[in-house]
Coordinates of C-alpha atoms in Angstrom, one line a residue:
M224 CA 2.7 -12.1 13.5
N225 CA 1.8 -15.2 15.6
K226 CA -1.1 -17.5 14.9
N227 CA -3.4 -15.8 17.4
T228 CA -2.7 -12.4 16.0
F229 CA -3.5 -13.5 12.5
F230 CA -6.9 -15.0 13.5
F231 CA -7.7 -11.9 15.6
L232 CA -6.9 -9.6 12.7
F233 CA -9.0 -11.7 10.3
F234 CA -11.9 -11.7 12.7
I235 CA -11.8 -7.9 13.1
C236 CA -11.4 -7.4 9.4
S237 CA -14.5 -9.6 8.7
I238 CA -16.5 -7.3 10.9
I239 CA -15.1 -4.0 9.7
Y240 CA -15.4 -4.5 6.0
V241 CA -19.2 -4.5 6.1
E242 CA -19.0 -0.8 7.1
A243 CA -17.6 0.0 3.7
Q244 CA -19.8 0.2 0.7
V245 CA -20.2 -3.3 -0.8
K246 CA -22.2 -3.9 -3.9
Y247 CA -22.9 -6.8 -6.2
E248 CA -23.1 -6.7 -10.0
I249 CA -23.8 -9.1 -12.8
F250 CA -21.4 -8.3 -15.7
Q251 CA -22.3 -9.3 -19.2
S252 CA -19.1 -10.2 -21.0
E253 CA -18.9 -10.1 -24.8
K254 CA -15.6 -11.9 -24.9
L255 CA -16.7 -14.7 -22.6
R256 CA -20.3 -14.7 -24.0
D257 CA -21.4 -15.2 -20.5
K258 CA -22.3 -13.4 -17.3
R259 CA -20.0 -13.0 -14.4
E260 CA -20.7 -12.1 -10.8
L261 CA -18.7 -9.2 -9.3
K262 CA -18.4 -8.2 -5.6
I263 CA -17.3 -4.6 -5.3
Q264 CA -16.1 -2.8 -2.1
L265 CA -16.0 1.0 -2.4
P266 CA -13.8 2.9 0.1
R267 CA -15.4 4.6 3.0
G268 CA -16.7 8.1 2.0
Y269 CA -16.5 7.2 -1.7
N270 CA -17.7 9.9 -3.9
P271 CA -18.2 9.0 -7.6
D272 CA -18.1 12.7 -8.6
S273 CA -14.7 13.3 -7.0
N274 CA -11.5 13.4 -8.9
K275 CA -9.8 11.2 -6.3
T276 CA -8.7 7.8 -7.5
Y277 CA -8.0 4.6 -5.6
P278 CA -5.7 1.6 -6.0
L279 CA -7.6 -1.3 -7.5
F280 CA -7.4 -4.8 -6.1
L281 CA -8.7 -7.4 -8.5
V282 CA -9.4 -10.6 -6.5
L283 CA -9.8 -13.9 -8.4
D284 CA -11.6 -16.7 -6.6
G285 CA -13.8 -13.9 -5.3
D286 CA -16.3 -16.5 -4.0
Y287 CA -14.2 -16.9 -0.9
M288 CA -11.2 -14.6 -1.3
F289 CA -13.0 -11.3 -1.7
E290 CA -14.0 -10.9 2.0
A291 CA -10.5 -11.6 3.2
V292 CA -9.0 -9.0 0.9
A293 CA -11.8 -6.4 1.4
G294 CA -11.7 -6.7 5.2
N295 CA -7.9 -6.3 5.3
A296 CA -7.9 -3.4 2.9
D297 CA -10.5 -1.6 4.9
Y298 CA -8.7 -2.3 8.2
F299 CA -5.3 -1.2 7.0
S300 CA -6.7 2.0 5.3
Y301 CA -8.6 2.9 8.4
W302 CA -5.3 3.1 10.3
E303 CA -3.6 4.9 7.3
D304 CA -1.2 2.0 6.8
M305 CA -2.4 1.8 3.1
P306 CA -4.5 4.1 0.9
D307 CA -8.2 3.7 0.6
A308 CA -8.7 1.1 -2.1
L309 CA -11.3 -0.2 -4.5
V310 CA -11.6 -4.0 -4.1
V311 CA -13.3 -6.1 -6.8
G312 CA -13.8 -9.8 -6.5
L313 CA -14.7 -12.1 -9.4
N314 CA -16.7 -15.2 -8.6
Q315 CA -15.3 -18.3 -10.3
S316 CA -16.8 -21.3 -8.5
E317 CA -18.3 -22.7 -11.7
T318 CA -15.7 -21.6 -14.2
R319 CA -12.3 -21.8 -12.4
S320 CA -10.9 -24.7 -14.4
D321 CA -11.8 -23.2 -17.7
D322 CA -10.7 -19.7 -16.7
C323 CA -7.2 -21.0 -15.7
M324 CA -6.6 -23.4 -18.6
Y325 CA -3.1 -23.3 -20.0
S326 CA -1.1 -25.2 -22.7
Q327 CA 0.8 -28.1 -21.3
M328 CA 3.6 -27.3 -23.8
S329 CA 4.1 -23.6 -23.3
S330 CA 2.5 -23.2 -19.8
L331 CA 0.7 -20.1 -21.3
P332 CA -3.1 -19.5 -21.4
S333 CA -4.9 -21.5 -24.1
E334 CA -8.5 -21.8 -25.3
T335 CA -10.9 -20.7 -22.6
G336 CA -7.9 -19.5 -20.5
A337 CA -6.7 -17.2 -23.3
V338 CA -10.2 -15.8 -23.6
F339 CA -10.4 -15.2 -19.9
F340 CA -7.0 -13.5 -20.0
E341 CA -8.3 -11.0 -22.5
F342 CA -11.5 -10.6 -20.7
L343 CA -9.8 -9.3 -17.5
A344 CA -7.3 -7.0 -19.3
M345 CA -9.4 -5.7 -22.2
E346 CA -13.0 -5.8 -20.8
L347 CA -13.3 -5.9 -17.0
I348 CA -10.5 -3.5 -16.0
P349 CA -11.6 -0.8 -18.6
Y350 CA -15.2 -1.2 -17.3
L351 CA -14.0 -0.6 -13.7
E352 CA -12.0 2.4 -14.8
R353 CA -15.0 3.9 -16.6
N354 CA -17.5 3.3 -13.8
F355 CA -15.5 3.7 -10.7
N356 CA -12.6 5.9 -9.5
A357 CA -10.0 3.2 -10.2
G358 CA -6.4 4.5 -10.2
S359 CA -3.3 3.4 -12.1
F360 CA -1.9 1.2 -9.2
R361 CA -3.5 -2.3 -9.6
V362 CA -3.0 -5.4 -7.5
A363 CA -3.9 -8.9 -8.7
V364 CA -4.7 -11.5 -6.0
G365 CA -5.0 -15.3 -6.6
H366 CA -4.9 -18.6 -4.7
G367 CA -4.0 -22.0 -6.1
S368 CA -4.6 -22.1 -9.8
T369 CA -5.6 -18.4 -10.0
A370 CA -2.4 -17.5 -8.2
N371 CA -0.6 -19.1 -11.1
F372 CA -2.8 -17.3 -13.6
I373 CA -2.1 -13.8 -12.4
N374 CA 1.5 -14.2 -13.3
Y375 CA 0.6 -14.2 -17.0
Y376 CA 0.1 -10.4 -16.8
L377 CA 3.6 -10.1 -15.4
L378 CA 4.9 -11.6 -18.6
K379 CA 3.5 -8.9 -20.9
P380 CA 5.5 -5.7 -21.7
N381 CA 4.3 -2.8 -19.4
P382 CA 2.2 -5.1 -17.2
I383 CA -1.2 -3.8 -16.2
F384 CA -0.7 -4.9 -12.6
Q385 CA 2.0 -3.4 -10.4
G386 CA 1.3 -5.7 -7.5
Y387 CA 0.9 -9.6 -7.4
I388 CA -0.3 -11.6 -4.4
S389 CA 0.3 -15.2 -5.3
I390 CA -0.8 -17.5 -2.5
S391 CA 0.1 -21.2 -2.7
P392 CA 0.1 -21.1 -6.5
E393 CA -0.3 -24.3 -8.5
L394 CA 2.4 -23.2 -10.9
A395 CA 2.5 -24.3 -14.6
P396 CA 5.9 -25.9 -15.2
N397 CA 7.5 -23.2 -17.3
M398 CA 6.6 -20.5 -14.8
L399 CA 9.7 -21.4 -12.8
N400 CA 11.7 -20.0 -15.6
Y401 CA 9.4 -17.2 -16.9
I402 CA 8.9 -15.4 -13.6
P403 CA 12.5 -14.9 -12.5
E404 CA 13.6 -14.0 -16.0
V405 CA 10.9 -11.3 -16.3
L406 CA 11.5 -9.9 -12.8
G407 CA 15.2 -9.8 -13.4
K408 CA 14.8 -7.5 -16.4
T409 CA 11.6 -5.5 -15.7
E410 CA 11.9 -1.7 -15.9
S411 CA 8.5 -1.3 -14.2
K412 CA 8.1 -1.0 -10.4
I413 CA 6.7 -4.4 -9.3
F414 CA 5.6 -5.6 -5.9
Y415 CA 5.7 -9.4 -5.9
Y416 CA 4.4 -11.5 -2.9
L417 CA 4.6 -15.3 -2.8
A418 CA 3.4 -17.5 0.0
N419 CA 2.9 -21.2 0.7
T420 CA 2.2 -23.4 3.7
K421 CA 4.0 -26.6 4.6
E422 CA 0.6 -28.2 4.7
D423 CA 0.2 -27.6 0.9
I424 CA 0.4 -30.7 -1.3
G425 CA 4.0 -31.7 -2.2
S426 CA 4.0 -30.3 -5.7
I427 CA 3.0 -26.8 -4.5
V428 CA 5.5 -26.7 -1.7
E429 CA 8.3 -28.0 -4.0
M430 CA 7.6 -25.5 -6.9
T431 CA 7.0 -22.5 -4.7
N432 CA 10.2 -23.1 -2.7
A433 CA 12.1 -23.5 -6.0
L434 CA 10.6 -20.2 -7.3
N435 CA 11.5 -18.5 -4.0
T436 CA 15.1 -19.7 -4.3
D437 CA 15.4 -18.2 -7.8
L438 CA 13.6 -14.9 -6.9
Q439 CA 15.8 -14.3 -3.9
S440 CA 18.7 -14.2 -6.3
V441 CA 17.0 -11.5 -8.5
S442 CA 18.9 -8.2 -8.1
N443 CA 16.6 -5.6 -9.6
P444 CA 15.9 -2.3 -7.7
N445 CA 12.5 -2.2 -9.5
V446 CA 11.3 -5.4 -7.7
N447 CA 10.0 -5.5 -4.2
Y448 CA 9.8 -9.2 -3.3
K449 CA 8.6 -11.0 -0.2
F450 CA 8.1 -14.7 0.6
D451 CA 6.2 -16.3 3.5
S452 CA 6.1 -20.0 4.3
F453 CA 3.6 -20.8 7.0
E454 CA 4.0 -23.8 9.3
T455 CA 0.7 -25.4 10.2
T456 CA -1.8 -23.4 8.2
S457 CA -3.9 -25.4 5.7
H458 CA -4.1 -24.7 2.0
Y459 CA -7.5 -23.1 2.4
S460 CA -6.8 -20.9 5.4
V461 CA -3.4 -19.6 4.3
P462 CA -4.9 -16.6 2.6
T463 CA -6.0 -15.3 6.0
H464 CA -2.4 -15.2 7.0
A465 CA -0.8 -14.2 3.7
I466 CA -3.0 -11.3 2.7
P467 CA -2.3 -9.0 5.7
S468 CA 1.4 -9.7 5.4
A469 CA 1.3 -8.9 1.6
I470 CA -0.6 -5.7 2.1
E471 CA 1.7 -4.5 4.9
N472 CA 4.8 -5.1 2.8
M473 CA 3.3 -3.7 -0.4
F474 CA 2.4 -0.4 1.2
K475 CA 5.3 0.0 3.7
V476 CA 6.4 3.4 2.3
F477 CA 2.8 4.6 2.7
Q478 CA 2.8 3.9 6.4
P479 CA 3.6 6.5 9.1
I480 CA 7.3 6.7 10.1
S481 CA 7.7 4.0 12.8
R482 CA 9.9 4.2 15.9
K483 CA 12.2 1.7 14.3
E484 CA 12.5 3.7 11.1
Y485 CA 13.2 6.8 13.2
K486 CA 15.9 5.2 15.3
E487 CA 17.6 3.1 12.7
V488 CA 17.3 5.3 9.6
I489 CA 16.3 8.9 10.1
V490 CA 18.5 9.7 13.1
E491 CA 21.5 8.1 11.4
L492 CA 21.1 9.9 8.1
D493 CA 24.1 11.7 6.6
G494 CA 21.8 14.1 4.8
S495 CA 18.8 16.1 5.7
P496 CA 15.8 14.4 7.4
V497 CA 13.5 16.8 5.5
T498 CA 14.9 15.5 2.2
Y499 CA 14.0 12.0 3.5
L500 CA 10.5 13.2 4.2
E501 CA 10.1 14.8 0.8
D502 CA 11.4 11.7 -0.9
K503 CA 9.0 9.5 1.0
Y504 CA 6.0 11.4 -0.1
K505 CA 7.2 11.7 -3.7
T506 CA 7.6 8.0 -3.8
I507 CA 4.0 7.6 -2.6
N508 CA 2.8 9.8 -5.4
D509 CA 5.0 8.1 -8.0
L510 CA 4.1 4.5 -6.9
Y511 CA 0.4 4.7 -6.0
G512 CA -0.6 7.8 -8.0
I513 CA -1.8 9.4 -4.7
K514 CA -1.0 13.0 -3.6
K515 CA -0.9 12.5 0.2
E516 CA -0.5 15.3 2.7
V517 CA 2.3 14.8 5.2
L518 CA 1.1 13.0 8.3
V519 CA 1.3 14.9 11.6
N520 CA 3.1 11.8 13.0
D521 CA 5.8 12.2 10.3
F522 CA 6.3 16.0 11.0
K523 CA 6.9 15.1 14.7
A524 CA 9.4 12.4 13.7
I525 CA 11.4 14.8 11.5
S526 CA 11.2 17.6 14.0
A527 CA 12.6 15.2 16.7
A528 CA 15.5 14.3 14.4
I529 CA 16.3 17.9 13.7
E530 CA 16.4 18.6 17.4
K531 CA 18.4 15.6 18.2
N532 CA 21.1 16.2 15.6
E533 CA 20.8 20.0 15.9
L534 CA 20.1 20.5 12.2
F535 CA 18.1 23.7 12.9
E536 CA 18.4 25.1 9.4
D537 CA 16.2 22.2 8.2
Y538 CA 13.3 23.8 10.2
D539 CA 13.1 26.4 7.4
R540 CA 12.0 23.8 4.8
L541 CA 9.9 21.9 7.3
S542 CA 8.0 25.0 8.1
K543 CA 7.1 25.5 4.5
L544 CA 5.8 21.9 4.2
A545 CA 3.7 22.4 7.4
K546 CA 2.2 25.6 6.2
K547 CA 1.3 24.0 2.9
D548 CA -0.4 20.9 4.4
Y549 CA -1.8 22.4 7.6
P550 CA -2.3 26.2 7.0
E551 CA -4.8 26.6 9.8
S552 CA -2.5 25.2 12.4
L553 CA 0.4 26.7 14.3
L554 CA 2.8 24.0 13.1
G555 CA 4.4 26.0 10.3
G556 CA 4.8 29.1 12.3
Y557 CA 6.3 27.2 15.3
Y558 CA 8.9 25.5 13.0
E559 CA 9.7 28.8 11.4
G560 CA 10.2 30.3 14.9
R561 CA 12.6 27.5 15.8
F562 CA 14.5 28.1 12.6
L563 CA 14.9 31.8 13.2
E564 CA 15.6 31.4 17.0
E565 CA 18.4 28.9 16.5
T566 CA 20.0 30.8 13.6
G567 CA 20.4 34.0 15.5
R568 CA 17.3 36.1 14.5
P569 CA 15.4 36.5 17.8
K570 CA 13.2 39.4 16.7
K571 CA 12.0 37.6 13.6
A572 CA 11.5 34.4 15.7
L573 CA 9.4 36.4 18.1
K574 CA 7.1 37.5 15.3
A575 CA 6.8 34.0 13.9
Y576 CA 5.8 32.6 17.3
Q577 CA 3.3 35.4 17.8
S578 CA 1.7 34.8 14.5
A579 CA 1.5 31.1 15.2
F580 CA -0.2 31.7 18.5
D581 CA -3.5 32.7 16.9
L582 CA -3.7 29.4 14.9
E583 CA -4.9 25.9 15.9
E584 CA -2.9 23.6 18.2
I585 CA -1.6 20.4 16.5
A586 CA 0.9 17.6 16.9
G587 CA 1.2 18.0 20.6
I588 CA 2.4 21.6 20.2
T589 CA 0.2 23.9 22.2
K590 CA -0.2 27.6 22.6
D591 CA 1.5 27.2 26.0
D592 CA 4.6 25.8 24.2
V593 CA 4.6 28.9 21.9
L594 CA 4.3 31.2 24.9
I595 CA 7.3 29.5 26.6
R596 CA 9.4 30.1 23.5
V597 CA 8.2 33.7 23.3
E598 CA 9.0 34.4 27.0
S599 CA 12.4 32.7 26.7
I600 CA 13.4 34.9 23.8
K601 CA 12.2 38.1 25.6
E602 CA 14.1 37.1 28.7
D603 CA 17.3 36.1 26.9
F604 CA 17.4 39.1 24.6
G605 CA 15.6 41.8 26.6
L606 CA 12.9 42.2 23.9

């Protein structure tokens, strides 16, 4: 994205996020022996009595970072480029230094930093899970010293966060060794996003570039890694550029099949495009804990690939998926008709089309399209 696009997107997000449900809470922490201010954005249409769960974004430096994350989350989810999400910001303007304290020897949390580490993992997240529909997929977001801090959860076995958005981190020295080592060995699926700007102070630029060099050499299929280095953005405005890039990358598999994906991947498959579709939605369920119905856009892409490569037997499986997710539409019956028509069973195809005719139009397939198939079969086979 260019500079103007970033600022336009951020402006739109800052307007849209207010339409979601935003609430403010004072959280009394036993571990911290202090109160903390929370900003909480609930997804559109949120129903606390529903069994539906949502990915959780925990945003440190919530005083100024919350709105950027909440706006982008609402914007991307509106266009179905990411799932609806629960976004929680923790204000730290008065406590940031104490919260992020670490040992100069080990680079690990110490004193007030160690207590804050436990507060997030053992107190705040369980509270959010009890009181909101927070799912198992969690993303930690930080900037500067908090961007360094979120990495400490990555160092634990079975990390509680699956996604890390680390923007211009002020890295503790040993983190340059800790992070690549852990990501090289992790058996958990991890999304790791790192960003800096060339306008950062020299130590941040130097250490983040060094970390990027090491992470680029990590060869672990469980790790999805992306790095952005912005040219003229300041340290304080870089989150407005980094956050949409991070979200877009983190939820790429969730997004509708694009033209590029269709042309460069699906059409060129050696195997079945329907298998590709099934694997895509299984991955969404496994990664994000979300049972998502197949998008109409994705049905259209797979159908186009079947037609282009003349893999008509794949219509049988595609029709079953369509009937499951869109039972009131003619989609499943139409695909079933195409399967039967192209595999030499015109009478059965005719019945499939006729049953589909009474259902709702969808995906650009109209009743006129069904009638055309019916008339064609009758003419060709004298039925």
